[in-house]
XYZ file of C-alpha atoms in Angstrom:
713
model
C -79.618 7.652 -107.392
C -76.221 9.378 -107.445
C -74.696 6.266 -108.964
C -77.377 6.223 -111.686
C -76.697 9.890 -112.446
C -72.984 9.160 -112.843
C -73.685 6.148 -115.036
C -75.976 8.138 -117.348
C -74.347 11.517 -116.855
C -71.839 13.430 -118.973
C -68.515 11.871 -120.035
C -65.717 11.791 -117.489
C -63.626 14.352 -119.404
C -66.485 16.875 -119.227
C -66.794 16.312 -115.473
C -63.049 16.923 -115.087
C -63.307 20.151 -117.096
C -66.172 21.346 -114.906
C -64.125 20.527 -111.807
C -61.161 22.396 -113.284
C -63.376 25.454 -113.834
C -64.707 25.236 -110.256
C -61.169 24.999 -108.866
C -59.939 27.957 -110.904
C -62.954 29.925 -109.623
C -61.741 29.165 -106.104
C -58.222 30.289 -107.026
C -59.654 33.503 -108.466
C -61.519 34.128 -105.205
C -58.341 33.557 -103.193
C -56.539 35.972 -105.476
C -59.183 38.618 -104.827
C -58.831 38.082 -101.076
C -55.061 38.564 -101.440
C -55.600 41.776 -103.372
C -58.080 43.187 -100.841
C -55.924 42.187 -97.876
C -52.837 43.726 -99.481
C -54.679 46.960 -100.231
C -55.841 47.205 -96.626
C -52.351 46.414 -95.302
C -50.810 49.293 -97.242
C -53.776 51.661 -97.041
C -52.771 55.215 -95.945
C -55.548 55.259 -93.352
C -54.225 52.157 -91.593
C -50.675 53.504 -91.756
C -51.791 56.763 -90.125
C -53.746 54.818 -87.505
C -50.664 52.742 -86.633
C -48.710 55.937 -86.067
C -51.397 57.462 -83.826
C -52.174 54.271 -81.904
C -49.156 51.954 -82.235
C -50.510 49.319 -79.885
C -53.684 48.539 -81.833
C -52.638 49.775 -85.281
C -49.401 47.795 -85.417
C -51.200 44.677 -84.132
C -53.739 44.997 -86.932
C -51.041 45.386 -89.583
C -49.103 42.457 -88.143
C -52.209 40.247 -88.313
C -52.784 41.203 -91.942
C -49.127 40.598 -92.782
C -49.184 37.155 -91.164
C -52.364 36.255 -93.065
C -50.618 37.136 -96.315
C -47.212 35.562 -95.657
C -47.751 32.594 -93.329
C -47.445 29.193 -94.993
C -50.728 28.212 -93.303
C -52.420 31.356 -94.603
C -52.449 32.874 -98.080
C -48.801 32.033 -98.747
C -45.445 33.761 -98.712
C -45.756 35.231 -102.227
C -49.354 36.407 -101.893
C -48.702 40.146 -101.561
C -49.912 41.870 -104.710
C -49.624 45.510 -103.638
C -47.978 47.639 -106.338
C -45.643 49.600 -104.078
C -41.990 48.757 -103.457
C -42.467 47.353 -99.945
C -45.197 44.980 -101.127
C -43.062 43.707 -103.991
C -40.108 43.237 -101.651
C -42.139 41.201 -99.175
C -43.634 39.089 -101.965
C -40.160 38.405 -103.396
C -38.919 37.491 -99.926
C -41.712 34.926 -99.629
C -40.676 33.360 -102.936
C -37.023 33.333 -101.847
C -38.027 31.387 -98.730
C -39.512 28.699 -100.939
C -43.170 29.585 -100.351
C -45.861 29.933 -102.949
C -49.226 31.637 -102.653
C -52.279 29.529 -101.890
C -53.902 30.827 -105.088
C -50.980 29.502 -107.160
C -51.192 26.062 -105.567
C -54.940 25.870 -106.195
C -54.504 27.065 -109.797
C -51.945 24.327 -110.477
C -54.495 21.792 -109.227
C -56.959 23.180 -111.783
C -54.327 22.823 -114.488
C -53.752 19.185 -113.504
C -57.479 18.490 -113.827
C -57.658 20.063 -117.282
C -54.609 18.075 -118.446
C -56.227 14.875 -117.165
C -59.434 15.728 -119.056
C -57.571 16.324 -122.304
C -55.536 13.112 -122.042
C -58.620 11.090 -121.117
C -60.466 12.141 -124.246
C -57.403 12.332 -126.529
C -54.600 10.038 -125.321
C -52.621 10.754 -128.517
C -52.137 14.316 -127.254
C -49.792 12.900 -124.613
C -47.173 12.508 -127.352
C -47.096 16.264 -127.902
C -43.739 17.671 -126.669
C -45.394 20.693 -125.093
C -47.876 18.551 -123.180
C -45.087 16.287 -121.935
C -43.065 19.247 -120.671
C -46.131 20.809 -119.072
C -47.155 17.531 -117.419
C -43.662 17.088 -115.999
C -43.707 20.628 -114.625
C -47.101 20.464 -112.890
C -46.458 16.904 -111.707
C -43.566 17.917 -109.466
C -43.843 17.096 -105.775
C -44.466 18.985 -103.542
C -46.922 21.469 -105.022
C -44.601 24.418 -104.378
C -42.000 22.748 -106.619
C -44.672 22.358 -109.313
C -45.428 26.089 -109.181
C -41.742 26.973 -109.488
C -41.236 24.490 -112.333
C -44.234 25.955 -114.143
C -42.939 29.484 -113.634
C -39.573 28.517 -115.114
C -41.279 26.811 -118.053
C -43.433 29.828 -118.880
C -40.381 32.104 -118.757
C -38.526 29.893 -121.237
C -38.901 31.545 -124.647
C -37.929 28.389 -126.509
C -40.472 26.315 -124.593
C -43.274 28.610 -125.748
C -42.953 27.198 -129.259
C -44.102 23.797 -128.052
C -46.536 25.242 -125.491
C -48.263 27.350 -128.168
C -50.138 24.255 -129.407
C -51.747 23.565 -126.016
C -55.026 25.362 -126.698
C -57.071 22.747 -124.764
C -55.510 24.012 -121.523
C -55.327 27.658 -122.604
C -57.752 28.934 -119.979
C -55.882 27.390 -117.058
C -52.506 28.370 -118.526
C -53.710 31.944 -118.759
C -54.876 31.946 -115.154
C -51.667 30.443 -113.788
C -49.550 32.647 -116.059
C -51.248 35.755 -114.721
C -50.913 34.577 -111.139
C -47.192 33.982 -111.535
C -46.663 37.536 -112.764
C -46.178 36.482 -116.408
C -49.595 37.531 -117.775
C -49.471 39.053 -121.270
C -52.556 41.158 -120.549
C -53.154 42.080 -116.903
C -53.925 40.215 -113.719
C -57.453 41.607 -113.510
C -58.226 40.630 -117.114
C -56.772 37.143 -116.773
C -58.561 36.250 -113.584
C -61.883 37.774 -114.585
C -61.903 35.746 -117.783
C -60.503 32.578 -116.245
C -63.369 32.700 -113.756
C -65.844 33.009 -116.631
C -66.841 36.619 -115.981
C -67.394 39.215 -118.679
C -64.622 41.761 -119.118
C -65.743 45.341 -118.881
C -65.121 47.327 -122.031
C -61.760 49.063 -121.855
C -61.203 51.683 -124.567
C -57.434 51.328 -124.136
C -57.664 47.706 -125.323
C -60.024 48.261 -128.260
C -58.903 48.077 -131.861
C -59.658 51.632 -132.875
C -60.533 52.266 -136.501
C -60.835 55.966 -135.843
C -57.353 56.402 -134.348
C -54.936 54.305 -136.417
C -51.874 56.034 -135.003
C -52.640 55.429 -131.362
C -49.631 53.997 -129.493
C -49.607 50.247 -129.103
C -47.635 47.827 -126.979
C -46.561 45.924 -130.090
C -46.607 46.786 -133.740
C -48.179 45.044 -136.699
C -47.254 45.429 -140.344
C -48.738 44.444 -143.716
C -47.483 44.223 -147.309
C -49.418 43.402 -150.491
C -47.818 40.439 -152.312
C -48.482 38.531 -155.509
C -49.982 35.072 -154.895
C -47.912 32.048 -155.789
C -49.062 29.690 -158.532
C -50.600 27.332 -155.967
C -52.382 30.176 -154.192
C -53.684 31.648 -157.442
C -55.067 28.240 -158.436
C -57.011 27.914 -155.177
C -58.437 31.435 -154.935
C -62.158 31.406 -155.722
C -63.658 33.092 -158.780
C -67.200 32.737 -157.420
C -68.388 33.422 -153.892
C -69.511 30.581 -151.581
C -68.494 29.193 -148.185
C -66.478 26.274 -149.572
C -64.883 28.524 -152.202
C -63.776 30.972 -149.505
C -62.413 28.155 -147.338
C -60.536 26.581 -150.279
C -58.957 29.938 -151.032
C -57.973 30.249 -147.392
C -56.521 26.735 -147.435
C -54.483 27.536 -150.542
C -52.470 30.198 -148.695
C -49.003 28.710 -148.364
C -48.023 30.544 -145.180
C -49.725 31.550 -141.964
C -48.527 35.131 -142.391
C -51.008 35.855 -145.190
C -54.528 37.270 -145.369
C -56.820 37.182 -148.399
C -59.295 39.963 -149.193
C -61.801 39.517 -152.049
C -64.371 41.791 -153.649
C -67.637 40.070 -154.619
C -70.354 41.580 -156.814
C -73.713 40.382 -155.523
C -76.823 39.704 -157.584
C -78.124 43.139 -156.516
C -75.088 44.806 -158.093
C -73.531 45.870 -154.754
C -69.781 45.345 -154.275
C -69.037 43.602 -150.980
C -65.792 42.491 -149.311
C -64.713 39.171 -147.773
C -61.716 39.022 -145.392
C -60.195 35.561 -144.923
C -57.640 34.892 -142.134
C -55.767 31.601 -141.585
C -55.021 29.946 -138.277
C -51.772 28.449 -137.042
C -50.657 24.849 -137.382
C -49.430 23.237 -134.126
C -45.741 22.440 -134.250
C -44.948 24.712 -137.192
C -43.040 27.997 -136.933
C -44.791 31.320 -137.169
C -41.911 32.930 -139.053
C -42.405 36.695 -138.587
C -46.162 36.405 -138.183
C -47.529 38.795 -135.540
C -48.653 35.798 -133.459
C -46.909 34.110 -130.576
C -47.856 32.324 -127.371
C -48.766 35.540 -125.532
C -50.564 36.962 -128.565
C -52.672 33.813 -128.845
C -53.883 34.615 -125.344
C -54.497 38.232 -126.305
C -56.547 37.078 -129.282
C -58.739 34.903 -127.088
C -59.182 37.174 -124.082
C -58.860 40.757 -125.357
C -59.759 42.602 -128.528
C -56.211 43.828 -129.132
C -53.263 41.852 -130.522
C -50.652 42.279 -133.280
C -52.521 39.763 -135.461
C -55.796 41.637 -135.109
C -54.149 44.977 -135.818
C -52.327 43.586 -138.861
C -55.619 42.362 -140.341
C -57.044 45.831 -139.744
C -54.056 47.348 -141.551
C -54.651 44.960 -144.483
C -58.289 46.101 -144.699
C -57.152 49.709 -144.801
C -54.381 48.953 -147.298
C -56.917 47.264 -149.561
C -58.984 50.444 -149.609
C -62.256 49.067 -148.265
C -64.505 52.158 -148.108
C -66.168 53.167 -144.861
C -69.687 51.839 -144.577
C -69.036 48.890 -146.934
C -70.532 45.456 -146.262
C -67.909 43.111 -144.850
C -67.906 39.340 -144.268
C -65.173 37.806 -142.111
C -64.151 34.162 -142.611
C -61.416 32.632 -140.455
C -59.907 29.346 -139.347
C -58.493 28.680 -135.875
C -56.654 31.645 -134.423
C -57.524 33.632 -137.545
C -61.204 33.227 -136.697
C -60.562 34.502 -133.183
C -58.685 37.542 -134.528
C -61.624 38.318 -136.842
C -63.993 38.030 -133.889
C -61.820 40.668 -132.210
C -62.584 43.027 -135.083
C -66.298 42.220 -135.072
C -66.426 42.864 -131.312
C -64.852 46.318 -131.631
C -67.421 49.129 -131.669
C -65.166 51.572 -133.547
C -64.524 49.019 -136.284
C -68.236 48.270 -136.638
C -68.975 51.992 -136.919
C -66.451 52.219 -139.767
C -67.632 49.071 -141.616
C -70.872 47.108 -141.644
C -69.868 43.610 -140.526
C -72.720 41.527 -141.875
C -71.341 38.006 -141.327
C -68.621 36.280 -139.305
C -67.887 32.609 -140.042
C -65.296 30.775 -137.946
C -64.081 27.199 -138.463
C -62.259 25.441 -135.620
C -61.809 28.703 -133.702
C -61.865 29.307 -129.916
C -64.512 32.022 -129.583
C -64.270 32.799 -125.862
C -67.139 34.976 -124.613
C -66.856 37.499 -127.422
C -69.964 38.806 -129.179
C -70.136 41.105 -132.246
C -70.604 44.768 -131.387
C -73.359 45.051 -134.016
C -76.356 42.892 -132.969
C -77.303 42.530 -136.654
C -74.080 40.606 -137.421
C -74.739 36.956 -138.290
C -72.218 34.733 -136.503
C -71.557 31.094 -137.416
C -69.152 28.751 -135.606
C -68.274 25.348 -137.086
C -66.334 23.011 -134.802
C -65.304 19.380 -134.863
C -65.577 17.685 -131.458
C -62.248 15.954 -132.095
C -60.583 19.339 -132.639
C -58.985 20.502 -129.395
C -58.320 24.074 -130.564
C -61.883 25.341 -129.904
C -61.095 24.454 -126.269
C -64.211 22.477 -125.253
C -65.497 23.426 -121.847
C -63.951 26.885 -121.990
C -65.786 30.160 -121.362
C -68.480 31.130 -123.781
C -69.462 27.673 -125.002
C -72.962 27.897 -123.535
C -74.486 30.922 -125.252
C -78.219 31.295 -125.132
C -80.412 31.219 -128.264
C -80.021 34.157 -130.623
C -81.635 34.728 -134.042
C -78.286 35.701 -135.605
C -76.229 32.853 -134.161
C -75.513 29.530 -135.850
C -73.419 26.825 -134.221
C -72.518 23.494 -135.811
C -70.664 21.129 -133.478
C -70.243 17.738 -135.108
C -68.144 14.599 -134.661
C -65.850 13.963 -137.617
C -64.277 10.657 -138.656
C -60.699 11.912 -138.026
C -60.212 11.652 -134.237
C -56.463 12.310 -134.008
C -55.245 15.791 -133.121
C -53.759 17.960 -134.696
C -55.086 16.431 -137.931
C -58.640 17.124 -136.755
C -57.812 20.851 -136.723
C -56.589 21.106 -140.331
C -58.681 23.339 -142.579
C -58.460 20.791 -145.399
C -60.110 18.252 -143.072
C -62.896 20.710 -142.222
C -63.482 21.336 -145.943
C -63.754 17.609 -146.615
C -66.193 17.197 -143.724
C -68.354 20.077 -144.987
C -68.512 18.329 -148.349
C -69.202 14.784 -147.137
C -70.001 14.536 -143.408
C -72.090 17.658 -142.713
C -73.075 19.059 -146.132
C -76.205 20.584 -144.601
C -74.008 22.928 -142.561
C -72.387 24.230 -145.755
C -75.835 24.759 -147.295
C -77.090 26.605 -144.209
C -74.125 28.963 -144.115
C -74.298 29.508 -147.878
C -77.972 30.452 -147.509
C -76.998 33.097 -144.963
C -74.215 34.346 -147.288
C -76.589 34.793 -150.224
C -75.606 38.427 -150.779
C -71.978 37.256 -151.215
C -72.873 34.679 -153.899
C -71.561 36.245 -157.063
C -68.490 36.759 -159.231
C -65.229 37.744 -157.528
C -63.990 40.922 -159.179
C -60.715 41.331 -157.292
C -58.553 39.241 -154.953
C -55.517 40.464 -153.052
C -53.089 38.619 -150.769
C -51.394 40.516 -147.923
C -48.410 39.334 -145.930
C -48.562 40.177 -142.250
C -45.544 40.903 -140.103
C -44.437 42.249 -136.769
C -41.840 44.988 -137.013
C -41.379 45.019 -133.243
C -39.363 41.796 -133.243
C -37.010 39.942 -135.613
C -38.249 36.927 -137.566
C -38.310 33.601 -135.753
C -34.900 31.943 -135.792
C -33.042 35.037 -136.968
C -30.325 35.080 -138.226
C -29.633 31.352 -138.815
C -33.043 30.516 -140.260
C -33.673 33.679 -142.263
C -32.483 32.134 -145.514
C -33.869 32.180 -149.076
C -36.236 29.305 -149.749
C -37.754 27.567 -152.736
C -40.784 25.312 -153.032
C -40.363 21.640 -153.955
C -43.270 19.354 -154.846
C -43.554 16.046 -152.963
C -46.179 13.326 -152.694
C -47.215 14.906 -149.365
C -47.620 18.383 -150.910
C -45.346 21.368 -151.538
C -42.425 21.825 -149.138
C -40.169 24.837 -148.648
C -36.456 24.009 -148.691
C -34.220 24.319 -146.887
C -36.352 22.664 -144.225
C -35.987 24.713 -141.048
C -35.929 23.345 -137.495
C -36.838 25.960 -134.898
C -36.913 23.855 -131.740
C -35.284 20.403 -131.696
C -33.259 18.065 -129.515
C -30.722 15.514 -130.719
C -28.410 12.773 -129.480
C -25.852 11.090 -131.733
C -24.588 7.733 -130.436
C -21.230 7.071 -132.120
C -19.987 3.458 -132.315
C -16.601 2.179 -133.554
C -17.513 -0.773 -135.802
C -15.834 -3.265 -138.117
C -15.171 -1.564 -141.508
C -16.149 -4.681 -143.447
C -19.526 -4.928 -141.697
C -20.122 -1.185 -142.152
C -19.224 -1.521 -145.847
C -21.846 -4.244 -146.261
C -24.584 -1.755 -145.345
C -23.577 0.691 -148.078
C -24.513 0.479 -151.781
C -22.289 -1.805 -153.837
C -20.053 0.958 -155.230
C -16.261 0.690 -155.224
C -15.692 4.354 -154.379
C -18.137 4.517 -151.419
C -15.760 3.672 -148.566
C -16.276 4.017 -144.778
C -13.860 6.437 -143.136
C -11.328 4.598 -140.961
C -10.367 5.649 -137.462
C -7.345 3.440 -137.006
C -8.739 -0.007 -137.694
C -12.360 0.880 -137.107
C -15.172 2.648 -138.960
C -17.767 4.888 -137.301
C -21.524 4.214 -137.235
C -23.835 6.901 -135.838
C -27.295 6.267 -134.396
C -29.080 9.647 -134.334
C -32.131 10.365 -132.179
C -34.128 13.528 -132.873
C -37.164 15.157 -131.325
C -38.273 17.934 -133.681
C -40.846 20.039 -131.821
C -41.237 22.900 -134.287
C -40.296 22.649 -137.976
C -41.546 23.853 -141.344
C -42.843 20.326 -142.046
C -44.474 19.931 -138.636
C -43.342 18.203 -135.431
C -41.958 14.694 -135.726
C -39.446 12.251 -134.277
C -36.519 10.852 -136.230
C -34.278 7.817 -135.688
C -31.475 7.375 -138.193
C -28.440 5.148 -138.701
C -25.549 6.451 -140.774
C -21.946 5.524 -141.574
C -19.184 8.121 -141.905
C -17.776 7.862 -145.456
C -14.843 9.329 -147.389
C -14.855 11.832 -150.231
C -16.721 10.144 -153.142
C -13.929 11.074 -155.572
C -10.780 10.857 -153.498
C -10.211 8.809 -150.362
C -7.695 10.257 -147.910
C -6.590 8.803 -144.554
C -7.023 12.149 -142.793
C -9.916 13.485 -144.869
C -12.377 13.756 -141.969
C -9.879 15.536 -139.694
C -9.213 18.109 -142.401
C -12.891 18.476 -143.224
C -13.820 19.304 -139.634
C -11.660 22.434 -139.964
C -13.605 23.559 -143.051
C -17.032 25.125 -143.416
C -19.733 22.517 -143.892
C -20.399 23.604 -147.490
C -16.729 22.894 -148.369
C -16.583 19.424 -146.834
C -16.259 16.256 -148.891
C -16.637 13.580 -146.226
C -20.017 12.983 -144.653
C -22.491 10.507 -143.217
C -24.235 8.092 -145.550
C -27.760 7.427 -144.203
C -28.427 3.689 -144.416
C -31.753 3.572 -142.519
C -34.203 6.167 -141.269
C -37.505 6.079 -139.355
C -39.609 9.234 -139.038
C -42.832 9.935 -137.168
C -44.950 11.514 -139.943
C -45.729 10.739 -143.542
C -44.792 14.295 -144.555
C -41.300 13.835 -143.104
C -40.968 10.490 -144.872
C -41.878 12.068 -148.221
C -39.274 14.808 -147.729
C -36.577 12.336 -146.661
C -37.135 10.043 -149.627
C -37.960 12.536 -152.371
C -35.819 15.548 -151.394
C -32.847 14.005 -149.557
C -32.870 10.501 -151.141
C -32.699 8.785 -147.758
C -34.343 5.340 -147.260
C -37.073 6.261 -144.780
C -39.937 4.338 -143.191
C -42.840 5.671 -141.183
C -42.650 4.646 -137.534
C -43.935 6.260 -134.338
C -41.431 6.754 -131.522
C -41.390 8.336 -128.074
C -38.196 10.392 -127.722
C -37.033 12.356 -124.669
C -33.593 13.960 -124.879
C -33.733 16.899 -122.466
C -33.210 15.252 -119.094
C -30.279 13.466 -117.499
C -31.162 10.289 -119.368
C -31.680 9.684 -123.057
C -34.848 7.755 -123.847
C -36.301 6.533 -127.125
C -39.005 3.919 -127.453
C -40.130 2.662 -130.877
C -42.254 -0.445 -130.330
C -43.283 -0.572 -134.009
C -39.618 -0.727 -135.006
C -38.594 -3.195 -132.296
C -35.968 -1.034 -130.586
C -35.436 1.203 -127.592
C -32.610 3.378 -126.284
C -32.125 4.260 -122.645
C -29.412 5.454 -120.310
C -27.459 8.474 -119.086
C -24.904 10.026 -121.455
C -22.610 10.796 -118.510
C -20.590 13.968 -117.923
C -19.882 16.073 -120.982
C -18.021 19.139 -122.198
C -18.884 21.765 -124.790
C -17.788 21.115 -128.369
C -18.120 22.910 -131.734
C -21.416 22.901 -133.603
C -22.191 19.571 -135.252
C -22.746 20.667 -138.863
C -22.846 17.686 -141.209
C -22.941 16.570 -144.808
C -25.484 13.787 -145.381
C -25.364 11.455 -148.378
C -28.140 9.442 -149.979
C -28.653 7.568 -153.212
C -31.190 8.020 -156.019
C -30.809 5.962 -159.176
C -27.309 6.418 -160.559
C -26.616 9.598 -158.586
C -25.445 10.427 -155.082
C -27.463 13.121 -153.284
C -25.617 15.524 -150.967
C -27.469 17.463 -148.233
C -26.009 20.158 -145.979
C -27.114 20.486 -142.339
C -26.297 23.669 -140.443
C -27.064 23.829 -136.712
C -26.947 26.335 -133.875
C -27.165 25.131 -130.280
C -24.956 24.161 -127.372
C -23.703 20.649 -128.211
C -21.743 18.595 -125.720
C -19.560 15.514 -126.146
C -19.821 12.682 -123.598
C -16.894 10.272 -123.564
C -18.141 7.829 -120.915
C -21.764 7.145 -121.854
C -23.895 4.452 -120.281
C -26.508 4.410 -123.003
C -27.768 1.065 -124.267
C -29.659 0.031 -127.404
C -32.147 -2.789 -126.864
C -33.704 -4.777 -129.705
C -36.928 -6.718 -129.439
C -38.773 -8.361 -132.280
C -36.940 -6.860 -135.243
C -39.189 -4.887 -137.604
C -37.840 -2.884 -140.499
C -34.402 -2.020 -141.853
C -33.290 0.210 -138.959
C -33.465 -2.512 -136.297
C -32.071 -5.059 -138.776
C -28.988 -2.905 -139.475
C -28.477 -2.320 -135.757
C -28.552 -6.074 -135.283
C -26.018 -6.633 -138.086
C -23.652 -4.119 -136.480
C -24.325 -5.717 -133.044
C -24.846 -2.289 -131.507
C -27.201 -3.782 -128.905
C -24.235 -5.616 -127.331
C -21.935 -2.615 -126.747
C -22.028 0.906 -125.462
C -21.264 3.821 -127.788
C -17.701 5.088 -127.856
C -18.958 8.642 -127.305
C -22.206 10.589 -127.546
C -22.949 14.066 -128.913
C -26.007 15.766 -127.399
C -27.863 18.971 -128.206
C -30.769 19.418 -125.768
C -32.070 22.381 -127.786
C -30.939 23.621 -131.164
C -32.035 25.223 -134.425
C -30.984 23.937 -137.841
C -31.788 23.898 -141.523
C -31.316 21.138 -144.086
C -30.755 22.111 -147.697
C -32.344 20.472 -150.686
C -30.415 17.456 -151.884
C -27.896 18.208 -154.660
C -27.274 15.443 -157.192
C -23.669 14.404 -157.754
C -22.671 12.545 -160.936
C -21.157 9.715 -158.977
């Protein structure tokens, strides 16, 4: 019978998620035992008893201490007492290489959740954050996994790639709190990770009555004029799809749209629309980060929530007005924070909350009359299937639409544009149902205002290198801001001395385009990139280039002189002869903005360990091997050249990292069945038969690439 139940039971990934929840419940119970034991150990009554009766009192304290610190008990780092002695003993346990039993159990829960996610969505294994997390929790023994996870969660740069891991958010929160890195509090984290309701805490509520109350972080808001694209997408008539299209037209995640709609009854009502975040894209100075995403999901207070509240006040929404809240992803969660706040609901009448692809947690609106709708795609991992709050009981003012869309790959399944298309074609009845509930908001839009959110408590992401003026360029993949900014990337440049005649054969047939000579050789560069967080999304990049002379004047020592100049004053550069990128958006930018011959090809790239690895089966090539010992070198700023029509296109690349040069690399390029120009050019240069002369590596760097400038040459 058990076998029949398994055969006809729930999918394996759901069983793994349930097991993960059970295991984290056990870890939460162990944590509570640690807390109670620690409180008894340091209780004043027991201390006084040990002084009066040393024989029995000291024995009791010793037994409690051994239970907390013994490796066969609760673990060496299990003491959670707030006083100095407790912290000292806990730190001593960590120094001895011990980890608490609760931490070890919590890591097991995290492993189960990762396995569930990868079983249902194997493409998620290509995500850089998931790869780093899997490597950390896969360490052996378990104590090493806990320490690796602690180091990963303390790494500020790693949080950019971890911020997209919403499917494992619950377990990450629990482990984060256990390791002393919780953005909220240990009690909050463990209560919610175990699926329990959090008692109302006035200190964590978003207070509409006390706007000047001190906060841990600070939000900010500024009214801005919409761009031409935003103005074209903002609705003139109220409806669900019109509101979502207006939300999708916002060009940045740091914006909120507030509209005033005149209903058929003549009453003026307000609609607040908040966007979510796109995995692998920077948040600029948006009041959202990895910790704040947790705050949004598990508490009612975060910089994003407070900034939306400031926008509502800045707009002048009168007290007592009818308010509808429409949000996507994390924006939907932030709006649920507002709807769950009693003070906010006393100031405004929240009639409707509509979330699309948003993790709702266990949050309920403070006003029982509020109509709440949640639309989720089963292929979308952001709503965190199997998390707390997914099994609400029936309620007359609750509407949930959980459907299976035709776009299974994440993060595409999370895009708001995909949800809009599904509401039009796949589940049109859902749009009609929600529109019927929003009847009072069906009318002409009398006023629309866009507000830019910010966080004055911290500098913008990537400051100062990436805080540069930008302009929007149209491409076949949509509008793109240039310069393109890279917030978290890794790179390896394999530099090969090659025959100048062979290198010249790869370049356009122009007399003045000459490879730079190093003695009797030219220099070909095979560049491997893993871009984890960029303004055009995460992608991998494999490129082959040849170092070339000044297009107007060839000089035997031109490159040596140029390296002493700023990158914007250089004349030599690298001509890109072949490029393979992991997304169609990156291909459009490479071809249409930088004039580089790009193809779309998936690749697995890992450049942060002791070995460089790149596997591109579609392209017929792989790279593997250690770069060898290296020394620090200056930043590798470059000029890149491309060709469009009768013009040469010049692109500047500025970088900031810690590059190293390796003069004795053991890296090898291997070619299989040759597919595409990149592998073909590598074969012509015979780079699969030799090792590179030297390698430049940057395990982590930031950069920006300018728009291509046309040269009349």
